[in-house]
GROMACS .gro file of C-alpha atoms in nm:
model
  464
    1MET     CA    1   9.144  15.526  -3.737
    2SER     CA    2   9.328  15.796  -3.931
    3LEU     CA    3   9.219  15.642  -4.263
    4LEU     CA    4   8.856  15.639  -4.149
    5TYR     CA    5   8.866  16.017  -4.126
    6PHE     CA    6   8.912  16.054  -4.501
    7GLU     CA    7   8.588  15.866  -4.559
    8ALA     CA    8   8.409  16.121  -4.339
    9GLN     CA    9   8.551  16.401  -4.558
   10ARG     CA   10   8.439  16.255  -4.891
   11SER     CA   11   8.230  16.463  -5.127
   12GLY     CA   12   8.025  16.304  -5.403
   13HIS     CA   13   7.839  15.976  -5.442
   14LEU     CA   14   7.953  15.749  -5.161
   15PRO     CA   15   8.027  15.381  -5.240
   16TYR     CA   16   7.820  15.096  -5.100
   17HIS     CA   17   8.099  14.988  -4.864
   18HIS     CA   18   8.137  15.335  -4.710
   19ARG     CA   19   8.214  15.289  -4.340
   20ILE     CA   20   8.101  15.627  -4.201
   21LEU     CA   21   7.732  15.554  -4.158
   22TRP     CA   22   7.633  15.908  -4.056
   23ARG     CA   23   7.747  16.053  -4.390
   24GLY     CA   24   7.542  16.058  -4.712
   25HIS     CA   25   7.590  16.165  -5.072
   26SER     CA   26   7.668  16.534  -5.128
   27GLY     CA   27   7.786  16.778  -5.391
   28LEU     CA   28   7.628  16.573  -5.667
   29THR     CA   29   7.589  16.870  -5.902
   30ASP     CA   30   7.938  17.014  -5.855
   31GLY     CA   31   8.059  17.159  -6.184
   32LEU     CA   32   7.718  17.137  -6.351
   33GLU     CA   33   7.689  17.514  -6.403
   34GLN     CA   34   8.029  17.518  -6.571
   35GLY     CA   35   7.957  17.214  -6.787
   36VAL     CA   36   8.220  16.992  -6.621
   37ASP     CA   37   8.193  16.694  -6.387
   38LEU     CA   38   8.351  16.798  -6.058
   39VAL     CA   39   8.170  16.549  -5.836
   40GLY     CA   40   8.396  16.386  -5.578
   41GLY     CA   41   8.711  16.487  -5.395
   42TYR     CA   42   8.740  16.598  -5.034
   43TYR     CA   43   8.615  16.872  -4.808
   44ASP     CA   44   8.928  17.007  -4.643
   45ALA     CA   45   8.799  17.064  -4.291
   46GLY     CA   46   8.469  17.132  -4.114
   47ASP     CA   47   8.321  17.325  -4.407
   48HIS     CA   48   8.213  17.221  -4.757
   49VAL     CA   49   8.443  17.404  -4.995
   50LYS     CA   50   8.673  17.185  -5.204
   51PHE     CA   51   9.004  17.375  -5.200
   52GLY     CA   52   9.243  17.234  -5.458
   53LEU     CA   53   9.577  17.325  -5.301
   54PRO     CA   54   9.534  17.167  -4.955
   55MET     CA   55   9.349  16.873  -5.110
   56ALA     CA   56   9.641  16.803  -5.343
   57PHE     CA   57   9.892  16.835  -5.057
   58THR     CA   58   9.683  16.587  -4.858
   59ILE     CA   59   9.704  16.333  -5.140
   60THR     CA   60  10.079  16.393  -5.184
   61MET     CA   61  10.139  16.322  -4.816
   62LEU     CA   62   9.910  16.017  -4.812
   63SER     CA   63  10.098  15.883  -5.114
   64TRP     CA   64  10.437  15.955  -4.958
   65SER     CA   65  10.321  15.772  -4.645
   66VAL     CA   66  10.229  15.463  -4.847
   67ALA     CA   67  10.537  15.483  -5.070
   68GLU     CA   68  10.766  15.483  -4.765
   69TYR     CA   69  10.580  15.241  -4.540
   70VAL     CA   70  10.379  15.013  -4.766
   71ASP     CA   71  10.508  14.700  -4.589
   72ARG     CA   72  10.394  14.823  -4.249
   73ILE     CA   73  10.058  14.946  -4.381
   74THR     CA   74  10.006  14.611  -4.553
   75ALA     CA   75  10.102  14.420  -4.238
   76ALA     CA   76   9.844  14.623  -4.045
   77GLY     CA   77   9.578  14.520  -4.299
   78GLU     CA   78   9.516  14.879  -4.407
   79LEU     CA   79   9.664  14.897  -4.759
   80GLU     CA   80   9.329  14.872  -4.934
   81HIS     CA   81   9.187  15.158  -4.727
   82ALA     CA   82   9.499  15.369  -4.788
   83LEU     CA   83   9.475  15.315  -5.164
   84GLU     CA   84   9.105  15.402  -5.159
   85ALA     CA   85   9.180  15.726  -4.971
   86ILE     CA   86   9.438  15.826  -5.230
   87LYS     CA   87   9.227  15.724  -5.530
   88TRP     CA   88   8.926  15.922  -5.407
   89GLY     CA   89   9.145  16.229  -5.447
   90THR     CA   90   9.324  16.139  -5.769
   91ASP     CA   91   9.002  16.036  -5.944
   92TYR     CA   92   8.877  16.386  -5.872
   93PHE     CA   93   9.199  16.548  -5.998
   94ILE     CA   94   9.166  16.357  -6.326
   95LYS     CA   95   8.818  16.506  -6.368
   96ALA     CA   96   8.937  16.853  -6.270
   97HIS     CA   97   9.223  16.849  -6.523
   98THR     CA   98   8.997  16.889  -6.826
   99HIS     CA   99   9.264  17.013  -7.070
  100PRO     CA  100   9.646  17.020  -7.059
  101HIS     CA  101   9.642  17.384  -6.944
  102VAL     CA  102   9.315  17.389  -6.749
  103LEU     CA  103   9.269  17.280  -6.388
  104TRP     CA  104   8.954  17.336  -6.185
  105ALA     CA  105   9.102  17.445  -5.854
  106GLN     CA  106   8.806  17.511  -5.623
  107VAL     CA  107   8.439  17.427  -5.585
  108GLY     CA  108   8.224  17.629  -5.349
  109ASP     CA  109   8.217  17.984  -5.223
  110SER     CA  110   8.406  18.037  -4.898
  111GLY     CA  111   8.205  18.341  -4.794
  112SER     CA  112   7.855  18.196  -4.825
  113ASP     CA  113   7.972  17.858  -4.692
  114HIS     CA  114   8.095  18.014  -4.370
  115TYR     CA  115   7.759  18.186  -4.315
  116CYS     CA  116   7.588  17.845  -4.312
  117TRP     CA  117   7.595  17.561  -4.063
  118GLN     CA  118   7.450  17.281  -4.271
  119ARG     CA  119   7.520  16.916  -4.327
  120PRO     CA  120   7.684  16.852  -4.666
  121GLU     CA  121   7.372  16.660  -4.768
  122ASP     CA  122   7.167  16.981  -4.723
  123MET     CA  123   7.396  17.231  -4.893
  124THR     CA  124   7.223  17.540  -5.033
  125THR     CA  125   7.534  17.754  -5.066
  126SER     CA  126   7.697  17.844  -5.396
  127ARG     CA  127   7.889  17.567  -5.572
  128GLN     CA  128   8.068  17.810  -5.798
  129ALA     CA  129   8.373  17.644  -5.953
  130TYR     CA  130   8.702  17.824  -6.021
  131LYS     CA  131   8.974  17.725  -6.265
  132VAL     CA  132   9.328  17.820  -6.359
  133ASP     CA  133   9.424  17.831  -6.726
  134GLU     CA  134   9.662  18.009  -6.963
  135GLU     CA  135   9.490  18.345  -6.914
  136ARG     CA  136   9.468  18.316  -6.537
  137PRO     CA  137   9.732  18.060  -6.435
  138GLY     CA  138   9.804  17.926  -6.090
  139SER     CA  139  10.140  17.760  -6.051
  140GLU     CA  140  10.101  17.647  -5.688
  141VAL     CA  141   9.781  17.450  -5.734
  142ALA     CA  142   9.883  17.306  -6.073
  143ALA     CA  143  10.226  17.199  -5.947
  144GLU     CA  144  10.095  17.055  -5.618
  145THR     CA  145   9.833  16.856  -5.811
  146ALA     CA  146  10.114  16.733  -6.036
  147ALA     CA  147  10.309  16.628  -5.727
  148ALA     CA  148  10.007  16.446  -5.586
  149MET     CA  149   9.946  16.252  -5.906
  150ALA     CA  150  10.314  16.168  -5.952
  151ALA     CA  151  10.343  16.047  -5.593
  152ALA     CA  152  10.022  15.846  -5.629
  153SER     CA  153  10.152  15.688  -5.950
  154ILE     CA  154  10.434  15.534  -5.744
  155VAL     CA  155  10.180  15.383  -5.506
  156PHE     CA  156   9.972  15.230  -5.788
  157ARG     CA  157  10.268  15.113  -6.000
  158ASP     CA  158  10.249  14.752  -5.883
  159VAL     CA  159   9.875  14.754  -5.820
  160ASN     CA  160   9.721  14.909  -6.132
  161ALA     CA  161   9.970  14.977  -6.412
  162HIS     CA  162   9.717  15.152  -6.635
  163TYR     CA  163   9.605  15.388  -6.361
  164CYS     CA  164   9.969  15.457  -6.275
  165HIS     CA  165  10.030  15.559  -6.638
  166VAL     CA  166   9.723  15.784  -6.645
  167LEU     CA  167   9.832  15.961  -6.326
  168LEU     CA  168  10.185  16.014  -6.452
  169HIS     CA  169  10.056  16.157  -6.781
  170HIS     CA  170   9.837  16.411  -6.598
  171ALA     CA  171  10.123  16.497  -6.362
  172GLN     CA  172  10.358  16.571  -6.651
  173GLU     CA  173  10.105  16.793  -6.826
  174LEU     CA  174  10.022  16.983  -6.509
  175PHE     CA  175  10.386  17.041  -6.427
  176GLU     CA  176  10.452  17.176  -6.775
  177PHE     CA  177  10.151  17.409  -6.735
  178ALA     CA  178  10.260  17.526  -6.389
  179ASP     CA  179  10.614  17.599  -6.503
  180LYS     CA  180  10.539  17.754  -6.842
  181TYR     CA  181  10.267  17.989  -6.715
  182ARG     CA  182  10.408  18.107  -6.383
  183ARG     CA  183  10.177  18.305  -6.159
  184ARG     CA  184  10.060  18.287  -5.800
  185TYR     CA  185   9.729  18.110  -5.792
  186ASP     CA  186   9.577  18.348  -5.537
  187GLU     CA  187   9.624  18.628  -5.791
  188SER     CA  188   9.408  18.436  -6.037
  189ILE     CA  189   9.148  18.301  -5.792
  190GLU     CA  190   9.046  18.577  -5.555
  191ALA     CA  191   8.819  18.337  -5.363
  192VAL     CA  192   9.117  18.161  -5.197
  193ARG     CA  193   9.291  18.470  -5.061
  194ASP     CA  194   9.123  18.471  -4.719
  195TYR     CA  195   9.157  18.096  -4.666
  196TYR     CA  196   9.449  17.938  -4.851
  197PRO     CA  197   9.672  18.216  -4.987
  198SER     CA  198  10.018  18.128  -5.108
  199MET     CA  199  10.256  18.299  -4.869
  200SER     CA  200  10.566  18.118  -4.995
  201GLY     CA  201  10.501  18.165  -5.366
  202TYR     CA  202  10.518  17.888  -5.623
  203GLY     CA  203  10.889  17.804  -5.613
  204ASP     CA  204  10.853  17.526  -5.357
  205GLU     CA  205  10.564  17.364  -5.545
  206LEU     CA  206  10.755  17.363  -5.874
  207LEU     CA  207  11.061  17.199  -5.715
  208TRP     CA  208  10.839  16.960  -5.515
  209ALA     CA  209  10.653  16.850  -5.830
  210ALA     CA  210  10.977  16.804  -6.024
  211LEU     CA  211  11.123  16.584  -5.750
  212TRP     CA  212  10.812  16.368  -5.736
  213LEU     CA  213  10.808  16.338  -6.115
  214HIS     CA  214  11.174  16.234  -6.109
  215ARG     CA  215  11.103  15.974  -5.842
  216ALA     CA  216  10.796  15.847  -6.031
  217SER     CA  217  10.935  15.846  -6.385
  218GLY     CA  218  11.311  15.821  -6.339
  219ARG     CA  219  11.354  16.083  -6.611
  220GLU     CA  220  11.670  16.290  -6.568
  221GLU     CA  221  11.509  16.605  -6.708
  222TYR     CA  222  11.324  16.650  -6.378
  223LEU     CA  223  11.641  16.618  -6.172
  224ASP     CA  224  11.808  16.864  -6.411
  225TYR     CA  225  11.520  17.104  -6.339
  226VAL     CA  226  11.573  17.075  -5.963
  227ILE     CA  227  11.945  17.140  -6.003
  228ARG     CA  228  11.910  17.421  -6.257
  229ASN     CA  229  11.640  17.609  -6.065
  230ALA     CA  230  11.769  17.547  -5.713
  231GLU     CA  231  11.864  17.907  -5.641
  232GLU     CA  232  11.605  18.090  -5.852
  233LEU     CA  233  11.318  17.902  -5.686
  234ASN     CA  234  11.478  17.933  -5.338
  235GLY     CA  235  11.530  17.562  -5.283
  236THR     CA  236  11.889  17.612  -5.173
  237ARG     CA  237  11.843  17.962  -5.032
  238TRP     CA  238  11.559  17.935  -4.785
  239ALA     CA  239  11.611  17.764  -4.450
  240ILE     CA  240  11.267  17.733  -4.290
  241SER     CA  241  11.139  17.584  -3.965
  242GLU     CA  242  10.791  17.478  -4.077
  243PHE     CA  243  10.642  17.237  -4.327
  244SER     CA  244  10.280  17.270  -4.439
  245TRP     CA  245  10.030  17.277  -4.726
  246ASP     CA  246  10.174  17.618  -4.817
  247ILE     CA  247  10.546  17.592  -4.740
  248LYS     CA  248  10.702  17.272  -4.876
  249TYR     CA  249  11.069  17.371  -4.882
  250ALA     CA  250  11.165  17.134  -4.599
  251GLY     CA  251  10.999  16.846  -4.785
  252VAL     CA  252  11.174  16.950  -5.107
  253GLN     CA  253  11.509  16.962  -4.931
  254ILE     CA  254  11.464  16.622  -4.768
  255LEU     CA  255  11.361  16.459  -5.097
  256ALA     CA  256  11.667  16.616  -5.262
  257SER     CA  257  11.884  16.489  -4.976
  258LYS     CA  258  11.755  16.137  -5.038
  259LEU     CA  259  11.909  16.145  -5.385
  260LEU     CA  260  12.250  16.204  -5.226
  261MET     CA  261  12.196  15.946  -4.954
  262GLU     CA  262  12.106  15.677  -5.207
  263LYS     CA  263  12.467  15.704  -5.331
  264ARG     CA  264  12.355  15.702  -5.693
  265GLN     CA  265  12.580  15.813  -5.975
  266LEU     CA  266  12.572  16.191  -5.991
  267THR     CA  267  12.777  16.460  -6.161
  268GLU     CA  268  12.995  16.693  -5.958
  269ASP     CA  269  12.754  16.980  -6.022
  270GLN     CA  270  12.457  16.768  -5.909
  271VAL     CA  271  12.638  16.667  -5.591
  272ARG     CA  272  12.732  17.028  -5.516
  273VAL     CA  273  12.374  17.154  -5.550
  274LEU     CA  274  12.218  16.859  -5.371
  275GLU     CA  275  12.454  16.918  -5.080
  276GLN     CA  276  12.315  17.271  -5.058
  277TYR     CA  277  11.962  17.129  -5.044
  278MET     CA  278  12.077  16.887  -4.773
  279SER     CA  279  12.223  17.171  -4.567
  280LYS     CA  280  11.882  17.340  -4.559
  281ALA     CA  281  11.708  17.009  -4.481
  282GLN     CA  282  11.940  16.965  -4.186
  283TYR     CA  283  11.858  17.316  -4.065
  284TYR     CA  284  11.487  17.222  -4.053
  285LEU     CA  285  11.549  16.896  -3.869
  286CYS     CA  286  11.796  17.053  -3.626
  287SER     CA  287  11.547  17.332  -3.551
  288CYS     CA  288  11.285  17.070  -3.456
  289LEU     CA  289  11.544  16.892  -3.240
  290ASN     CA  290  11.647  17.216  -3.064
  291ARG     CA  291  12.003  17.173  -3.195
  292ASN     CA  292  12.039  17.501  -3.381
  293PRO     CA  293  12.175  17.815  -3.210
  294ALA     CA  294  11.926  18.001  -2.990
  295GLY     CA  295  11.655  18.171  -3.193
  296ASP     CA  296  11.672  17.921  -3.480
  297ASN     CA  297  11.473  17.643  -3.317
  298VAL     CA  298  11.103  17.556  -3.319
  299TYR     CA  299  10.939  17.662  -2.992
  300ARG     CA  300  10.823  17.383  -2.763
  301THR     CA  301  10.540  17.389  -2.512
  302PRO     CA  302  10.630  17.313  -2.151
  303ALA     CA  303  10.531  16.950  -2.215
  304GLY     CA  304  10.743  16.925  -2.529
  305LEU     CA  305  10.501  16.973  -2.819
  306LEU     CA  306  10.649  17.152  -3.120
  307PHE     CA  307  10.464  17.481  -3.155
  308VAL     CA  308  10.465  17.700  -3.467
  309ARG     CA  309  10.144  17.906  -3.437
  310TYR     CA  310   9.811  17.913  -3.260
  311TRP     CA  311   9.581  17.833  -3.550
  312ASN     CA  312   9.581  17.459  -3.617
  313ASN     CA  313   9.927  17.392  -3.479
  314MET     CA  314   9.890  17.015  -3.514
  315GLN     CA  315   9.940  17.041  -3.889
  316TYR     CA  316  10.300  17.151  -3.826
  317VAL     CA  317  10.350  16.881  -3.563
  318ALA     CA  318  10.226  16.614  -3.804
  319GLY     CA  319  10.450  16.738  -4.085
  320ALA     CA  320  10.754  16.755  -3.858
  321ALA     CA  321  10.696  16.408  -3.715
  322PHE     CA  322  10.674  16.266  -4.066
  323LEU     CA  323  10.990  16.436  -4.196
  324LEU     CA  324  11.182  16.333  -3.884
  325ALA     CA  325  11.069  15.974  -3.933
  326VAL     CA  326  11.156  15.945  -4.302
  327TYR     CA  327  11.493  16.116  -4.262
  328SER     CA  328  11.584  15.877  -3.982
  329ASP     CA  329  11.512  15.593  -4.225
  330TYR     CA  330  11.721  15.751  -4.499
  331LEU     CA  331  12.028  15.756  -4.274
  332ASP     CA  332  12.254  15.450  -4.259
  333ASP     CA  333  12.264  15.263  -3.927
  334ASP     CA  334  12.581  15.434  -3.808
  335GLU     CA  335  12.515  15.769  -3.975
  336GLU     CA  336  12.428  16.085  -3.781
  337LEU     CA  337  12.257  16.416  -3.849
  338HIS     CA  338  12.509  16.696  -3.803
  339CYS     CA  339  12.363  16.995  -3.621
  340PRO     CA  340  12.540  17.314  -3.501
  341MET     CA  341  12.488  17.210  -3.139
  342GLY     CA  342  12.611  16.855  -3.186
  343PRO     CA  343  12.540  16.534  -3.379
  344VAL     CA  344  12.204  16.356  -3.363
  345SER     CA  345  12.157  15.981  -3.401
  346ARG     CA  346  11.887  15.805  -3.599
  347GLU     CA  347  11.735  15.699  -3.268
  348GLU     CA  348  11.699  16.061  -3.155
  349LEU     CA  349  11.526  16.157  -3.482
  350ILE     CA  350  11.267  15.880  -3.460
  351GLY     CA  351  11.248  15.939  -3.085
  352LEU     CA  352  11.127  16.295  -3.135
  353ALA     CA  353  10.876  16.180  -3.397
  354LYS     CA  354  10.745  15.923  -3.147
  355ALA     CA  355  10.730  16.181  -2.868
  356GLN     CA  356  10.514  16.407  -3.084
  357ALA     CA  357  10.288  16.115  -3.178
  358ASP     CA  358  10.260  16.013  -2.812
  359TYR     CA  359  10.166  16.367  -2.712
  360LEU     CA  360   9.905  16.377  -2.987
  361LEU     CA  361   9.759  16.046  -2.867
  362GLY     CA  362   9.719  16.157  -2.506
  363SER     CA  363  10.058  16.170  -2.332
  364ASN     CA  364  10.014  16.535  -2.241
  365PRO     CA  365   9.918  16.740  -1.934
  366ALA     CA  366   9.550  16.745  -2.026
  367GLY     CA  367   9.541  16.370  -2.089
  368VAL     CA  368   9.354  16.441  -2.411
  369SER     CA  369   9.401  16.251  -2.735
  370TYR     CA  370   9.391  16.499  -3.022
  371LEU     CA  371   9.315  16.208  -3.255
  372VAL     CA  372   8.936  16.191  -3.229
  373GLY     CA  373   8.806  15.851  -3.122
  374HIS     CA  374   9.132  15.735  -2.965
  375GLY     CA  375   9.131  15.662  -2.593
  376SER     CA  376   8.872  15.771  -2.341
  377GLU     CA  377   8.941  16.145  -2.357
  378PHE     CA  378   8.927  16.321  -2.693
  379PRO     CA  379   8.755  16.632  -2.835
  380ARG     CA  380   8.376  16.583  -2.834
  381ARG     CA  381   8.278  16.917  -2.987
  382VAL     CA  382   8.485  16.920  -3.304
  383HIS     CA  383   8.420  17.225  -3.523
  384HIS     CA  384   8.263  17.025  -3.808
  385ARG     CA  385   7.922  17.079  -3.965
  386ALA     CA  386   7.837  16.716  -4.040
  387ALA     CA  387   7.972  16.572  -3.715
  388SER     CA  388   7.795  16.833  -3.501
  389SER     CA  389   7.452  16.790  -3.667
  390VAL     CA  390   7.206  16.503  -3.655
  391ALA     CA  391   7.301  16.238  -3.910
  392TYR     CA  392   7.117  16.269  -4.240
  393LYS     CA  393   7.033  15.899  -4.233
  394GLU     CA  394   6.864  15.943  -3.894
  395ASP     CA  395   6.669  16.257  -3.978
  396LYS     CA  396   6.634  16.369  -4.339
  397ALA     CA  397   6.447  16.687  -4.246
  398PHE     CA  398   6.618  16.979  -4.417
  399ILE     CA  399   6.847  17.196  -4.203
  400GLY     CA  400   6.878  17.556  -4.319
  401CYS     CA  401   7.174  17.791  -4.274
  402ALA     CA  402   7.052  17.983  -3.972
  403GLN     CA  403   6.866  17.683  -3.835
  404GLY     CA  404   7.191  17.486  -3.826
  405TYR     CA  405   7.360  17.759  -3.624
  406ASP     CA  406   7.067  17.782  -3.383
  407GLU     CA  407   6.999  17.411  -3.332
  408TRP     CA  408   7.339  17.247  -3.372
  409TYR     CA  409   7.633  17.488  -3.370
  410GLY     CA  410   7.508  17.662  -3.057
  411ARG     CA  411   7.440  17.342  -2.859
  412ARG     CA  412   7.653  17.295  -2.549
  413GLY     CA  413   7.636  16.918  -2.576
  414GLN     CA  414   7.871  16.680  -2.748
  415ASN     CA  415   7.857  16.626  -3.123
  416PRO     CA  416   7.607  16.354  -3.215
  417ASN     CA  417   7.861  16.197  -3.452
  418VAL     CA  418   8.221  16.105  -3.367
  419ILE     CA  419   8.453  16.193  -3.655
  420VAL     CA  420   8.700  15.914  -3.590
  421GLY     CA  421   9.057  15.975  -3.703
  422ALA     CA  422   9.034  16.351  -3.728
  423ILE     CA  423   9.327  16.541  -3.581
  424VAL     CA  424   9.215  16.874  -3.441
  425GLY     CA  425   9.417  17.195  -3.420
  426GLY     CA  426   9.536  17.110  -3.070
  427PRO     CA  427   9.652  17.302  -2.762
  428ASP     CA  428   9.814  17.644  -2.730
  429LYS     CA  429  10.179  17.715  -2.650
  430MET     CA  430  10.115  17.646  -2.281
  431ASP     CA  431   9.952  17.305  -2.348
  432ALA     CA  432   9.602  17.443  -2.276
  433PHE     CA  433   9.306  17.321  -2.481
  434SER     CA  434   8.939  17.417  -2.476
  435ASP     CA  435   8.695  17.168  -2.627
  436GLU     CA  436   8.441  17.415  -2.762
  437ARG     CA  437   8.277  17.402  -3.104
  438GLY     CA  438   8.330  17.772  -3.156
  439ASN     CA  439   8.701  17.744  -3.074
  440TYR     CA  440   8.786  17.659  -3.434
  441MET     CA  441   9.156  17.746  -3.396
  442GLN     CA  442   9.187  17.443  -3.166
  443THR     CA  443   8.891  17.216  -3.244
  444GLU     CA  444   8.868  17.218  -3.623
  445ALA     CA  445   9.031  16.923  -3.799
  446CYS     CA  446   9.184  16.922  -4.147
  447THR     CA  447   9.276  16.648  -4.393
  448TYR     CA  448   9.635  16.772  -4.408
  449ASN     CA  449   9.671  16.723  -4.032
  450THR     CA  450   9.593  16.354  -4.057
  451ALA     CA  451   9.764  16.266  -4.388
  452PRO     CA  452  10.127  16.283  -4.262
  453MET     CA  453  10.031  16.097  -3.945
  454VAL     CA  454   9.922  15.797  -4.151
  455GLY     CA  455  10.290  15.756  -4.234
  456VAL     CA  456  10.405  15.830  -3.879
  457PHE     CA  457  10.165  15.579  -3.726
  458ALA     CA  458  10.270  15.321  -3.985
  459ARG     CA  459  10.639  15.381  -3.911
  460LEU     CA  460  10.585  15.342  -3.538
  461THR     CA  461  10.384  15.021  -3.579
  462PRO     CA  462  10.613  14.719  -3.529
  463LEU     CA  463  10.627  14.474  -3.819
  464ARG     CA  464  10.468  14.146  -3.713
   0.00000   0.00000   0.00000
């Protein structure tokens, strides 16, 4: 179900075997004004802007999910769909990376898009495209795209060797660009500032990309980068209790910890620095487990859901569940996580990941599954233009901006189309949820909510 959601979010010319029958082709002229082919990729949420940073993070997390749990995904019969979901993103990134130091980072205008309630097939809003280059660089989006392509290259290594090589080549060029021309991307692309600004800066993305390139290529220069820049880029300085499309430090620290836990041959200096990364990774995990001193833990709702903030909290839940799951698998059978308030077993780590997944799937006071389409009770009024409007294949009559708001957004009834696999923002800190289309803080779904849960669901699925 979670993989179906990515098909609903596709932009571009849909393939003949597309399973979401209420979606049609869209964004077929993207990039035309700029003289570049930018058709394809994903819409991030319920709107129709293609934001490069969250899209790249989505593909990184999908790839990490497959890299960790390929056997379980294969056993479930979903590997082909998982690979298609990743490739729909990486094919777009290849197009968007037109020169070694040029990356097209956004298509669409956020302002005009949010004034319209149209199906993607009817779009009349601006499809202005924005790029980062040497004159106006953007380290976060370039490095995250490098991470996505490096992680994806691991997934395709045994499936399509040529494609794996192409992805790795693009990843290496993008990382070099991101590192050589350092600048926050929201300083170069003003259009992202109100929607996906970089609050954490570009340090986490640079370290994240280097770790994925090391894992994909095996080249020591990338590990040397992670060691050499650990303090300058805050990898060993920042202990943080959230993991998201913007703040990747916990993911960086867990990937760095894996290098230690693999018991590979390392120099004394490498061990010393990687142990500092591991210390910060443990802080994140212990904060989720409520095993740090008071004030250093992630808040939990009365029913036990991890709660970071009101707007789209499920993204943080999904990220935490994934990191808890993978770290539990990195530990040896008799190994424990050492927290200030006591040791934690592997079983407790995966147990918390499962508890969050169970809550998300309906084991909560409201009895609501926040994975759309699962169970009998799930959000029926998801804040999503295409899902809330009549399907284009049923009625091809054009829907204008204001008309969409009047006829479809403002309807009290359920959405005509069920966007299966979407994970909505979820309940508030008291476990309360209101299924209203206008309640976008709780009812809008995003690709980066669902991507980590692909891995979590795979991990929790017993091998047959």
